[in-house]
Coordinates of C-alpha atoms in Angstrom, one line a residue:
Chain A
X1 CA 28.5 48.5 -20.4
X2 CA 29.0 47.2 -16.9
X3 CA 30.3 43.7 -16.1
X4 CA 26.8 42.5 -15.2
X5 CA 25.3 43.7 -18.4
X6 CA 28.1 42.3 -20.4
X7 CA 27.7 38.9 -18.8
X8 CA 24.0 39.0 -19.4
X9 CA 24.4 39.8 -23.1
X10 CA 27.0 37.1 -23.4
X11 CA 24.7 34.5 -21.8
X12 CA 21.9 35.6 -24.1
X13 CA 24.1 35.3 -27.2
X14 CA 25.3 31.9 -26.1
X15 CA 21.7 30.7 -25.4
X16 CA 20.5 32.0 -28.8
X17 CA 23.4 30.2 -30.5
X18 CA 22.5 26.9 -28.7
X19 CA 18.9 27.2 -29.8
X20 CA 19.8 28.1 -33.4
X21 CA 20.6 24.6 -34.7
X22 CA 17.0 23.5 -33.6
X23 CA 15.5 26.4 -35.5
X24 CA 17.6 26.9 -38.6
X25 CA 17.5 24.0 -41.1
X26 CA 20.2 24.9 -43.7
X27 CA 23.6 23.9 -42.5
X28 CA 25.2 26.3 -44.9
X29 CA 24.4 29.2 -42.6
X30 CA 26.4 27.5 -39.8
X31 CA 29.2 26.8 -42.3
X32 CA 29.5 30.5 -43.2
X33 CA 28.8 31.7 -39.6
X34 CA 31.7 29.6 -38.3
X35 CA 34.1 31.6 -40.4
X36 CA 32.7 34.9 -39.2
X37 CA 33.0 33.7 -35.5
X38 CA 36.4 32.3 -36.1
X39 CA 37.5 35.8 -37.3
X40 CA 35.9 37.4 -34.2
X41 CA 38.2 35.2 -32.1
X42 CA 41.2 35.9 -34.3
X43 CA 40.7 39.7 -34.5
X44 CA 40.0 39.9 -30.7
X45 CA 43.2 38.0 -30.0
X46 CA 45.2 40.1 -32.4
X47 CA 43.9 43.3 -30.9
X48 CA 45.3 42.4 -27.4
X49 CA 48.8 42.8 -28.8
X50 CA 48.2 44.8 -31.9
X51 CA 45.6 47.3 -30.7
X52 CA 46.2 47.7 -26.9
X53 CA 50.0 47.5 -27.0
X54 CA 50.5 48.8 -30.6
X55 CA 52.7 45.9 -31.8
X56 CA 51.6 44.9 -35.3
X57 CA 51.5 41.2 -35.6
X58 CA 51.7 40.3 -39.3
X59 CA 52.1 36.6 -38.6
X60 CA 48.7 35.8 -37.1
X61 CA 48.5 32.7 -39.3
X62 CA 51.6 31.2 -37.5
X63 CA 49.5 31.1 -34.3
X64 CA 46.3 30.0 -36.0
X65 CA 48.2 27.3 -37.9
X66 CA 49.9 26.2 -34.6
X67 CA 46.4 25.8 -33.1
X68 CA 45.1 23.9 -36.2
X69 CA 48.1 21.5 -36.1
X70 CA 48.0 21.0 -32.4
X71 CA 44.4 19.9 -32.7
X72 CA 45.2 17.7 -35.7
X73 CA 48.1 16.1 -33.9
X74 CA 45.9 15.3 -30.9
X75 CA 43.3 13.9 -33.1
X76 CA 45.7 11.6 -34.9
X77 CA 47.7 10.6 -31.8
X78 CA 45.1 10.3 -29.1
X79 CA 41.7 11.0 -30.7
X80 CA 41.5 13.6 -27.9
X81 CA 38.1 15.3 -27.2
X82 CA 37.6 18.8 -28.6
X83 CA 37.9 20.5 -25.3
X84 CA 41.3 19.1 -24.8
X85 CA 42.3 20.2 -28.3
X86 CA 41.2 23.7 -27.6
X87 CA 43.0 23.9 -24.3
X88 CA 46.2 22.4 -25.8
X89 CA 46.1 24.7 -28.7
X90 CA 45.7 27.7 -26.4
X91 CA 48.7 26.5 -24.4
X92 CA 50.9 26.0 -27.5
X93 CA 49.8 29.4 -28.8
X94 CA 50.8 31.0 -25.5
X95 CA 54.2 29.3 -25.6
X96 CA 54.7 30.4 -29.2
X97 CA 53.7 33.9 -28.2
X98 CA 56.3 33.9 -25.3
X99 CA 59.0 32.6 -27.7
X100 CA 58.1 35.3 -30.3
X101 CA 58.1 37.9 -27.5
X102 CA 61.6 36.8 -26.3
X103 CA 63.0 36.8 -29.9
X104 CA 61.7 40.2 -30.7
X105 CA 62.2 42.1 -27.4
X106 CA 64.6 44.5 -29.0
X107 CA 62.6 45.4 -32.1
X108 CA 59.5 47.5 -32.6
X109 CA 57.3 48.8 -35.4
X110 CA 57.8 47.4 -38.8
X111 CA 60.6 45.1 -37.6
X112 CA 58.3 43.3 -35.3
X113 CA 55.8 42.9 -38.1
X114 CA 58.6 41.4 -40.4
X115 CA 59.8 39.1 -37.6
X116 CA 56.3 37.6 -37.2
X117 CA 56.1 37.0 -41.0
X118 CA 59.3 35.1 -40.7
X119 CA 57.7 33.0 -38.0
X120 CA 54.9 31.9 -40.3
X121 CA 57.2 30.7 -43.0
X122 CA 59.5 28.9 -40.6
X123 CA 56.5 27.0 -39.0
X124 CA 55.0 26.3 -42.3
X125 CA 58.2 24.8 -43.6
X126 CA 58.5 22.6 -40.4
X127 CA 55.0 21.3 -40.9
X128 CA 55.6 20.8 -44.6
X129 CA 58.5 18.6 -43.8
X130 CA 56.9 16.6 -41.0
X131 CA 55.6 13.3 -42.3
X132 CA 53.6 12.6 -39.2
X133 CA 51.5 15.7 -39.8
X134 CA 50.9 14.8 -43.4
X135 CA 53.5 17.1 -45.0
X136 CA 52.3 19.2 -48.0
X137 CA 49.3 17.1 -48.8
X138 CA 47.9 17.4 -45.3
X139 CA 45.8 15.2 -42.9
X140 CA 42.3 14.1 -43.1
X141 CA 40.5 14.7 -39.8
X142 CA 36.9 13.3 -39.6
X143 CA 34.9 14.6 -36.7
X144 CA 33.2 12.0 -34.5
X145 CA 29.4 12.2 -34.5
X146 CA 28.2 15.5 -32.8
X147 CA 25.9 15.4 -29.8
X148 CA 22.3 14.8 -30.9
X149 CA 21.1 18.3 -29.9
X150 CA 23.2 20.0 -32.6
X151 CA 21.7 18.1 -35.6
X152 CA 25.1 18.0 -37.4
X153 CA 28.8 18.4 -37.1
X154 CA 28.8 21.9 -38.7
X155 CA 26.3 23.1 -36.2
X156 CA 28.3 21.7 -33.4
X157 CA 31.6 23.4 -34.3
X158 CA 29.6 26.6 -34.9
X159 CA 28.4 26.5 -31.3
X160 CA 31.8 25.6 -30.0
X161 CA 33.2 28.6 -31.9
X162 CA 30.5 30.8 -30.5
X163 CA 31.5 29.9 -27.0
X164 CA 35.2 30.5 -27.9
X165 CA 34.3 33.9 -29.3
X166 CA 32.5 34.9 -26.1
X167 CA 35.4 33.7 -24.0
X168 CA 37.9 35.6 -26.2
X169 CA 35.9 38.8 -26.0
X170 CA 35.5 38.4 -22.3
X171 CA 39.3 38.0 -21.9
X172 CA 39.9 41.1 -24.1
X173 CA 37.4 43.1 -22.1
X174 CA 38.8 42.0 -18.8
X175 CA 42.3 43.1 -19.9
X176 CA 41.1 46.4 -21.3
X177 CA 39.4 47.4 -18.0
X178 CA 42.3 46.3 -15.7
X179 CA 45.7 47.6 -14.9
X180 CA 47.1 45.3 -17.5
X181 CA 45.2 47.2 -20.2
X182 CA 46.3 50.5 -18.8
X183 CA 50.0 49.5 -18.9
X184 CA 49.6 48.1 -22.4
X185 CA 48.1 51.5 -23.5
X186 CA 51.0 53.2 -21.8
X187 CA 53.4 51.1 -23.9
X188 CA 51.6 51.9 -27.0
X189 CA 51.8 55.7 -26.3
X190 CA 55.5 55.6 -25.4
X191 CA 57.6 52.8 -24.2
X192 CA 60.4 54.8 -22.5
X193 CA 57.8 56.9 -20.7
X194 CA 55.9 53.9 -19.6
X195 CA 59.1 52.3 -18.3
X196 CA 60.0 55.5 -16.5
X197 CA 56.6 55.5 -14.8
X198 CA 57.2 52.1 -13.3
X199 CA 55.4 50.0 -15.9
X200 CA 57.3 46.7 -16.3
X201 CA 57.2 47.0 -20.1
X202 CA 59.2 43.9 -20.8
X203 CA 56.9 41.6 -18.7
X204 CA 53.8 43.3 -20.0
X205 CA 54.8 42.8 -23.6
X206 CA 55.6 39.2 -23.0
X207 CA 52.2 38.7 -21.3
X208 CA 50.4 40.4 -24.2
X209 CA 52.3 38.3 -26.7
X210 CA 51.3 35.1 -24.8
X211 CA 47.7 35.9 -24.3
X212 CA 47.2 37.2 -27.9
X213 CA 48.9 34.1 -29.2
X214 CA 46.9 31.8 -27.0
X215 CA 43.6 33.3 -28.1
X216 CA 44.5 33.1 -31.8
X217 CA 45.7 29.5 -31.6
X218 CA 42.4 28.7 -29.8
X219 CA 40.6 29.8 -32.9
X220 CA 42.4 27.3 -34.9
X221 CA 41.6 24.3 -32.7
X222 CA 38.1 23.4 -34.1
X223 CA 39.3 23.9 -37.7
X224 CA 40.3 20.2 -38.3
X225 CA 36.7 19.1 -37.4
X226 CA 35.2 22.0 -39.4
X227 CA 37.1 21.4 -42.6
X228 CA 37.7 17.6 -42.2
X229 CA 41.1 18.2 -43.7
X230 CA 44.1 20.3 -42.7
X231 CA 47.0 21.3 -45.0
X232 CA 49.8 23.8 -44.5
X233 CA 48.7 26.1 -47.2
X234 CA 45.3 26.9 -45.7
X235 CA 46.4 26.7 -42.1
X236 CA 49.2 29.2 -42.6
X237 CA 47.4 31.3 -45.2
X238 CA 48.4 34.9 -45.7
X239 CA 44.7 35.8 -45.8
X240 CA 44.3 35.0 -42.1
X241 CA 47.2 37.4 -41.2
X242 CA 45.8 40.0 -43.5
X243 CA 42.2 39.8 -42.1
X244 CA 43.4 39.7 -38.5
X245 CA 45.0 43.1 -39.1
X246 CA 42.3 44.5 -41.3
X247 CA 39.3 43.7 -39.0
X248 CA 40.5 45.6 -35.9
X249 CA 41.5 48.5 -38.1
X250 CA 38.1 48.7 -39.7
X251 CA 36.3 48.3 -36.4
X252 CA 38.7 50.4 -34.2
X253 CA 41.6 49.2 -32.1
X254 CA 41.0 51.0 -28.8
X255 CA 38.2 48.9 -27.4
X256 CA 37.1 45.3 -27.4
X257 CA 34.0 46.0 -29.4
X258 CA 36.1 47.3 -32.4
X259 CA 37.6 44.0 -33.6
X260 CA 34.2 42.3 -33.1
X261 CA 32.5 44.9 -35.3
X262 CA 35.2 44.7 -37.9
X263 CA 35.3 40.9 -37.9
X264 CA 31.5 40.6 -38.3
X265 CA 31.4 43.3 -41.0
X266 CA 34.4 42.2 -43.1
X267 CA 33.9 38.4 -42.7
X268 CA 30.2 38.7 -43.7
X269 CA 31.1 40.9 -46.7
X270 CA 33.7 38.2 -47.7
X271 CA 31.2 35.4 -47.3
X272 CA 28.5 37.2 -49.2
X273 CA 30.8 38.3 -52.1
X274 CA 32.3 34.8 -52.4
X275 CA 28.9 33.3 -52.8
X276 CA 27.2 35.9 -54.9
X277 CA 30.1 37.2 -57.1
X278 CA 33.4 35.4 -57.0
X279 CA 36.2 34.7 -54.7
X280 CA 38.4 37.2 -56.6
X281 CA 36.0 40.1 -56.0
X282 CA 36.0 39.1 -52.4
X283 CA 39.7 39.9 -52.3
X284 CA 39.1 43.1 -54.3
X285 CA 36.4 44.2 -51.8
X286 CA 38.8 43.6 -48.9
X287 CA 41.5 45.7 -50.7
X288 CA 39.1 48.6 -51.4
X289 CA 37.7 48.5 -47.9
X290 CA 41.1 48.6 -46.4
X291 CA 42.2 51.6 -48.4
X292 CA 39.0 53.5 -47.8
X293 CA 39.1 53.0 -44.1
X294 CA 42.8 53.8 -43.7
X295 CA 42.4 57.0 -45.7
X296 CA 39.0 58.2 -44.6
X297 CA 38.6 56.7 -41.1
X298 CA 42.0 55.7 -39.7
X299 CA 40.5 55.1 -36.2
X300 CA 37.9 52.7 -37.7
X301 CA 34.2 52.6 -37.0
X302 CA 34.7 53.4 -33.3
X303 CA 36.6 56.5 -34.3
X304 CA 33.8 57.6 -36.6
X305 CA 31.2 57.1 -33.9
X306 CA 33.3 59.1 -31.4
X307 CA 33.7 61.9 -33.9
X308 CA 30.0 62.0 -34.7
X309 CA 29.2 62.1 -31.0
X310 CA 31.6 65.0 -30.5
X311 CA 30.1 66.9 -33.3
X312 CA 26.6 66.4 -32.0
X313 CA 27.8 67.5 -28.6
X314 CA 29.3 70.6 -29.9
X315 CA 26.2 71.5 -31.8
X316 CA 24.2 71.1 -28.7
X317 CA 26.7 73.3 -26.8
X318 CA 26.4 76.1 -29.3
X319 CA 22.6 76.2 -29.5
Chain B
X1 CA 83.8 14.3 -56.8
X2 CA 80.1 14.2 -56.8
X3 CA 80.1 16.3 -53.6
X4 CA 82.4 18.9 -55.2
X5 CA 80.2 19.0 -58.3
X6 CA 77.1 19.5 -56.2
X7 CA 78.6 22.1 -54.0
X8 CA 80.0 24.1 -56.9
X9 CA 76.7 24.1 -58.8
X10 CA 74.8 25.0 -55.6
X11 CA 77.2 27.9 -55.1
X12 CA 76.8 29.1 -58.7
X13 CA 73.0 28.8 -58.8
X14 CA 72.8 30.3 -55.3
X15 CA 74.7 33.4 -56.4
X16 CA 72.5 33.7 -59.5
X17 CA 69.4 33.3 -57.4
X18 CA 70.7 35.9 -54.9
X19 CA 71.3 38.4 -57.7
X20 CA 67.7 38.0 -58.8
X21 CA 66.4 38.3 -55.2
X22 CA 68.5 41.5 -54.9
X23 CA 66.8 42.9 -58.0
X24 CA 63.4 42.3 -56.5
X25 CA 64.4 43.7 -53.2
X26 CA 66.1 46.8 -54.6
X27 CA 62.9 48.9 -54.8
X28 CA 62.1 48.0 -51.2
X29 CA 65.7 48.9 -50.2
X30 CA 64.8 52.5 -51.3
X31 CA 61.2 52.8 -50.1
X32 CA 61.7 50.9 -46.8
X33 CA 65.4 51.4 -46.3
X34 CA 65.6 55.1 -47.1
X35 CA 62.1 56.5 -46.9
X36 CA 60.9 54.1 -44.0
X37 CA 57.7 53.3 -46.0
X38 CA 56.9 49.7 -45.5
X39 CA 55.8 49.2 -49.1
X40 CA 54.4 45.6 -49.0
X41 CA 52.9 46.2 -52.4
X42 CA 56.4 46.2 -54.0
X43 CA 56.3 42.4 -54.9
X44 CA 52.9 42.9 -56.5
X45 CA 54.3 45.8 -58.5
X46 CA 57.2 43.6 -59.6
X47 CA 54.7 41.1 -60.9
X48 CA 52.7 43.8 -62.6
X49 CA 56.0 44.8 -64.3
X50 CA 56.5 41.2 -65.3
X51 CA 53.1 41.2 -67.0
X52 CA 53.9 44.5 -68.8
X53 CA 57.1 42.8 -70.1
X54 CA 55.1 39.8 -71.2
X55 CA 52.8 42.1 -73.2
X56 CA 55.7 43.7 -74.9
X57 CA 57.4 40.4 -75.6
X58 CA 54.2 39.2 -77.4
X59 CA 55.0 41.9 -79.9
X60 CA 58.5 40.5 -80.3
X61 CA 60.4 42.9 -78.1
X62 CA 63.3 41.6 -76.0
X63 CA 62.2 41.5 -72.3
X64 CA 65.2 43.4 -70.9
X65 CA 64.9 46.1 -73.6
X66 CA 61.1 46.3 -73.0
X67 CA 61.8 46.7 -69.3
X68 CA 64.2 49.5 -69.8
X69 CA 61.6 51.4 -71.8
X70 CA 58.8 50.5 -69.4
X71 CA 60.8 52.1 -66.5
X72 CA 59.5 55.5 -67.6
X73 CA 55.7 54.8 -67.3
X74 CA 56.4 52.9 -64.0
X75 CA 58.3 55.8 -62.7
X76 CA 55.3 58.0 -63.4
X77 CA 53.0 55.5 -61.7
X78 CA 55.3 55.6 -58.7
X79 CA 55.1 59.4 -58.5
X80 CA 51.3 59.3 -58.5
X81 CA 51.3 56.5 -56.0
X82 CA 53.5 58.4 -53.6
X83 CA 51.4 61.5 -54.1
X84 CA 48.4 59.5 -53.0
X85 CA 50.2 58.1 -50.0
X86 CA 51.5 61.5 -48.9
X87 CA 48.1 63.0 -49.1
X88 CA 46.5 60.2 -47.2
X89 CA 49.2 60.1 -44.4
X90 CA 52.1 62.5 -44.2
X91 CA 50.0 65.6 -44.2
X92 CA 48.2 64.4 -41.1
X93 CA 51.6 63.8 -39.5
X94 CA 53.2 60.4 -39.6
X95 CA 50.9 57.5 -40.2
X96 CA 51.5 54.6 -37.8
X97 CA 52.9 51.3 -38.9
X98 CA 49.6 49.5 -38.8
X99 CA 47.9 52.0 -41.0
X100 CA 50.6 52.2 -43.7
X101 CA 51.0 48.4 -43.8
X102 CA 47.3 48.1 -44.2
X103 CA 47.2 50.7 -47.0
X104 CA 49.9 49.0 -49.0
X105 CA 48.4 45.6 -48.4
X106 CA 45.2 46.9 -49.8
X107 CA 47.0 48.2 -52.8
X108 CA 48.8 44.9 -53.4
X109 CA 45.5 43.1 -53.3
X110 CA 44.0 45.4 -55.9
X111 CA 47.1 45.1 -58.2
X112 CA 46.8 41.3 -57.9
X113 CA 43.1 41.2 -58.7
X114 CA 43.5 43.7 -61.6
X115 CA 46.1 41.3 -63.1
X116 CA 43.7 38.4 -62.6
X117 CA 40.9 40.2 -64.3
X118 CA 43.1 41.4 -67.2
X119 CA 45.1 38.2 -67.8
X120 CA 43.4 35.4 -66.0
X121 CA 45.2 33.1 -63.5
X122 CA 47.2 31.2 -66.1
X123 CA 51.0 31.2 -65.9
X124 CA 52.6 33.6 -68.4
X125 CA 56.1 33.5 -69.7
X126 CA 58.3 35.2 -72.3
X127 CA 60.2 33.7 -75.2
X128 CA 63.9 34.6 -75.5
X129 CA 66.4 32.9 -77.8
X130 CA 68.6 31.7 -75.0
X131 CA 66.0 29.7 -73.0
X132 CA 66.9 26.1 -73.0
X133 CA 70.6 26.6 -73.4
X134 CA 73.2 26.5 -70.6
X135 CA 76.5 28.2 -69.8
X136 CA 79.1 25.6 -68.9
X137 CA 82.4 26.2 -67.2
X138 CA 84.2 23.1 -65.9
X139 CA 81.9 21.4 -63.5
X140 CA 79.4 24.3 -63.3
X141 CA 76.3 24.3 -65.5
X142 CA 74.1 27.3 -65.3
X143 CA 71.1 27.8 -67.7
X144 CA 71.1 31.1 -69.5
X145 CA 67.6 31.9 -68.3
X146 CA 69.2 32.2 -64.8
X147 CA 72.5 33.7 -65.8
X148 CA 71.2 36.6 -68.0
X149 CA 68.8 38.1 -65.4
X150 CA 71.4 37.5 -62.7
X151 CA 73.9 39.6 -64.6
X152 CA 71.3 42.3 -64.8
X153 CA 71.4 42.8 -61.0
X154 CA 75.1 43.8 -60.6
X155 CA 74.7 46.2 -63.5
X156 CA 71.6 47.9 -62.1
X157 CA 73.0 48.0 -58.6
X158 CA 76.2 49.5 -59.7
X159 CA 74.3 52.2 -61.6
X160 CA 72.1 52.9 -58.7
X161 CA 75.0 53.0 -56.3
X162 CA 76.9 55.5 -58.5
X163 CA 73.7 57.6 -58.8
X164 CA 73.2 57.6 -55.0
X165 CA 76.8 58.5 -54.2
X166 CA 77.9 60.7 -57.1
X167 CA 74.9 62.8 -58.2
X168 CA 73.3 65.7 -56.5
X169 CA 69.8 64.2 -56.5
X170 CA 71.1 60.9 -55.3
X171 CA 72.8 62.6 -52.3
X172 CA 69.6 64.5 -51.6
X173 CA 67.7 61.1 -51.5
X174 CA 70.1 59.8 -48.9
X175 CA 69.9 63.0 -47.0
X176 CA 66.1 62.8 -46.8
X177 CA 66.5 59.6 -44.9
X178 CA 68.7 61.3 -42.3
X179 CA 67.2 64.7 -41.7
X180 CA 64.2 66.1 -43.6
X181 CA 64.3 69.4 -41.8
X182 CA 67.9 70.2 -42.6
X183 CA 67.2 69.4 -46.2
X184 CA 64.3 71.9 -46.4
X185 CA 66.5 74.5 -44.8
X186 CA 69.1 74.0 -47.5
X187 CA 66.5 74.8 -50.1
X188 CA 65.2 71.4 -51.2
X189 CA 61.7 70.2 -51.1
X190 CA 61.8 66.9 -49.1
X191 CA 58.4 65.8 -50.5
X192 CA 59.6 66.2 -54.1
X193 CA 62.8 64.2 -53.3
X194 CA 60.8 61.4 -51.7
X195 CA 58.3 61.4 -54.6
X196 CA 61.3 61.0 -57.0
X197 CA 62.7 58.2 -54.8
X198 CA 59.4 56.4 -54.8
X199 CA 59.2 56.7 -58.6
X200 CA 62.7 55.3 -58.9
X201 CA 61.8 52.3 -56.7
X202 CA 58.7 51.6 -58.8
X203 CA 60.7 51.9 -62.0
X204 CA 63.1 49.2 -60.5
X205 CA 60.1 47.0 -60.1
X206 CA 59.7 46.5 -63.8
X207 CA 63.3 45.6 -64.2
X208 CA 62.9 43.0 -61.4
X209 CA 59.7 41.8 -63.1
X210 CA 61.6 41.2 -66.4
X211 CA 64.2 39.2 -64.5
X212 CA 61.6 37.1 -62.8
X213 CA 59.7 36.3 -65.9
X214 CA 62.8 35.3 -67.8
X215 CA 63.7 32.9 -65.0
X216 CA 60.3 31.3 -65.1
X217 CA 56.6 31.8 -65.8
X218 CA 54.6 34.0 -63.4
X219 CA 51.0 34.2 -62.2
X220 CA 49.2 37.2 -60.6
X221 CA 49.9 36.0 -57.1
X222 CA 53.6 35.2 -57.6
X223 CA 54.6 38.2 -55.6
X224 CA 53.5 36.6 -52.4
X225 CA 56.3 34.2 -52.4
X226 CA 58.8 37.0 -52.5
X227 CA 57.1 39.3 -50.0
X228 CA 58.8 37.8 -46.9
X229 CA 62.1 37.1 -48.7
X230 CA 62.6 40.7 -49.9
X231 CA 62.0 42.1 -46.5
X232 CA 64.5 39.5 -45.2
X233 CA 67.0 40.8 -47.7
X234 CA 66.4 44.5 -46.8
X235 CA 66.6 43.9 -43.1
X236 CA 69.6 41.6 -43.4
X237 CA 71.4 44.2 -45.5
X238 CA 70.8 47.0 -43.0
X239 CA 68.5 49.7 -44.0
X240 CA 69.4 51.8 -47.0
X241 CA 72.6 50.0 -47.9
X242 CA 72.5 49.4 -51.6
X243 CA 75.7 47.2 -52.0
X244 CA 74.6 45.5 -48.8
X245 CA 71.3 44.5 -50.5
X246 CA 73.3 42.5 -53.1
X247 CA 75.5 40.9 -50.5
X248 CA 72.5 39.9 -48.2
X249 CA 70.5 38.6 -51.2
X250 CA 73.5 36.4 -52.3
X251 CA 73.8 35.1 -48.7
X252 CA 70.2 34.1 -48.7
X253 CA 70.4 32.7 -52.3
X254 CA 73.4 30.6 -51.6
X255 CA 72.0 29.3 -48.3
X256 CA 68.8 28.3 -50.1
X257 CA 70.7 26.6 -52.9
X258 CA 72.8 24.6 -50.5
X259 CA 69.8 23.5 -48.5
X260 CA 68.1 22.5 -51.7
X261 CA 71.1 20.6 -52.9
X262 CA 72.0 18.8 -49.7
X263 CA 68.9 18.6 -47.7
X264 CA 65.6 18.9 -49.6
X265 CA 63.9 21.6 -51.7
X266 CA 61.0 21.7 -49.3
X267 CA 63.2 23.1 -46.5
X268 CA 64.5 26.0 -48.7
X269 CA 61.7 28.5 -48.1
X270 CA 62.4 28.4 -44.3
X271 CA 66.0 29.3 -44.7
X272 CA 65.7 33.0 -45.5
X273 CA 63.4 33.4 -42.5
X274 CA 65.5 31.5 -40.1
X275 CA 68.4 33.8 -41.1
X276 CA 66.1 36.8 -40.7
X277 CA 64.8 35.7 -37.3
X278 CA 68.4 35.2 -36.2
X279 CA 69.5 38.6 -37.5
X280 CA 66.6 40.4 -35.8
X281 CA 67.2 38.7 -32.5
X282 CA 71.0 39.2 -32.5
X283 CA 71.8 42.1 -34.8
X284 CA 68.7 44.2 -35.4
X285 CA 70.6 46.7 -37.5
X286 CA 71.5 44.2 -40.1
X287 CA 74.9 42.8 -41.1
X288 CA 75.9 45.8 -43.1
X289 CA 73.9 48.5 -41.3
X290 CA 75.1 51.2 -39.0
X291 CA 73.4 51.9 -35.7
X292 CA 70.1 53.6 -36.1

């Protein structure tokens, strides 16, 4: 897909999203769709560090929670507009990414994953103990009336999240197709070799941490208006970290479309099982899907597609 | 005087807490520390062990005794589990971090939901004669439901340490962490040794489960609280160091107890992780570890 086609598709999706609130009556679809889009942003952000550079971030909810609480703080302190909240959350997320990057420069693999888990608990404890942010019981954050076009607050945050998702995917795609993406891939393949070839591995890792953190935190910013209430338990939930890692894995981590596919697929399955069966079976479905994909299709859907293409190609070559 | 009282009691309960953490982390010290398998499902297995102990206790069996018997079926489960893992990954060459983490996370979700389906989400506990009574020594007061499981830890760790250093198969287990190739040249099957080690780690989960359920009631998701902490203990100890695991767990337990006593209980969960982040940033090989 060339840049022009990509932009065209993105514009079409955005336009369709903007028209949707005028067509679809039931706000529930927007309520559920918001979660799916939120995970598109999270999975895409995660993949910049986890997929391209191969650094498994287990603490996605630290960045998400930081975004949520940045927004909640701005609402409480200044009643700042949503755009300011999103930008501030992205800034805080980037800063947090940089700090994480600096703290973990010397460690790789599982150690990096563990360090990011630690980050979640430390942040959660800090929020827990901060009275201004509501402590353990949380803060109530009522959204101001949405612009008339969107028919309701849920539809409004849905459309905001749609735009954020498109921005996130655009960023991921731009990184993937540039020298930045190439050097991250080199780091993933072999860090010493990349260093030897003149890739500034340290700076690239920090950049990846910062961009990934910024995108994930951005996904948290509209959450206070979406849920009308923020508390540490849901903002720093383990489920977010788990989904962030599962979705790119299911879709495929090598390309920007992988996390999008994985997020849409897994989040939809979760939303549907939660409504139709029970929230417990939703977790079970995730567990089974994870194991099935890891064992049968470790490169995700993208890997399956590539394999299929290769097979078809080979068959053509032999006949 | 009040200060001394508080400090002594914090120290005592911190050490007891640390011993219990060590017990929970011990299985991971083997799977992650020696075999380099990031088994994030271990805390869920510990809780599964706790539920097995609860079942036995409902028939009037002492929880620790029940746990000792239950180590055998858990050992078998561990063998089967490793076989599955090995078939899924190691045959294709080493699975990467992301994939094995994801696999074990999937397993832990399934264990949790299996427990929810079988037992519901209510808290479950065991009844033992010593619950409600306390051990008193001067200023120190320590409930027996803390003390008894805490004493289990040094015993188990001593046993494990003797096994690892004095027996042939224990030595082989440590050797597999160093050099698989050399081990197979000397006539051992590294896969069989790893399977045995994984079985052992899973068997330790049921002992840890018994300790946890004596300390307090558990629910199916109770393992999540321990997930980060046990990794903190193992990393802090330095990979594969069994006595180090006890020492690191006690450091974390005492730090948590002091924060609880002098600051506020709500700050306690962050302590282990602040220590962990510091360790990873300054001494990635752990306090008791040797250079990798």
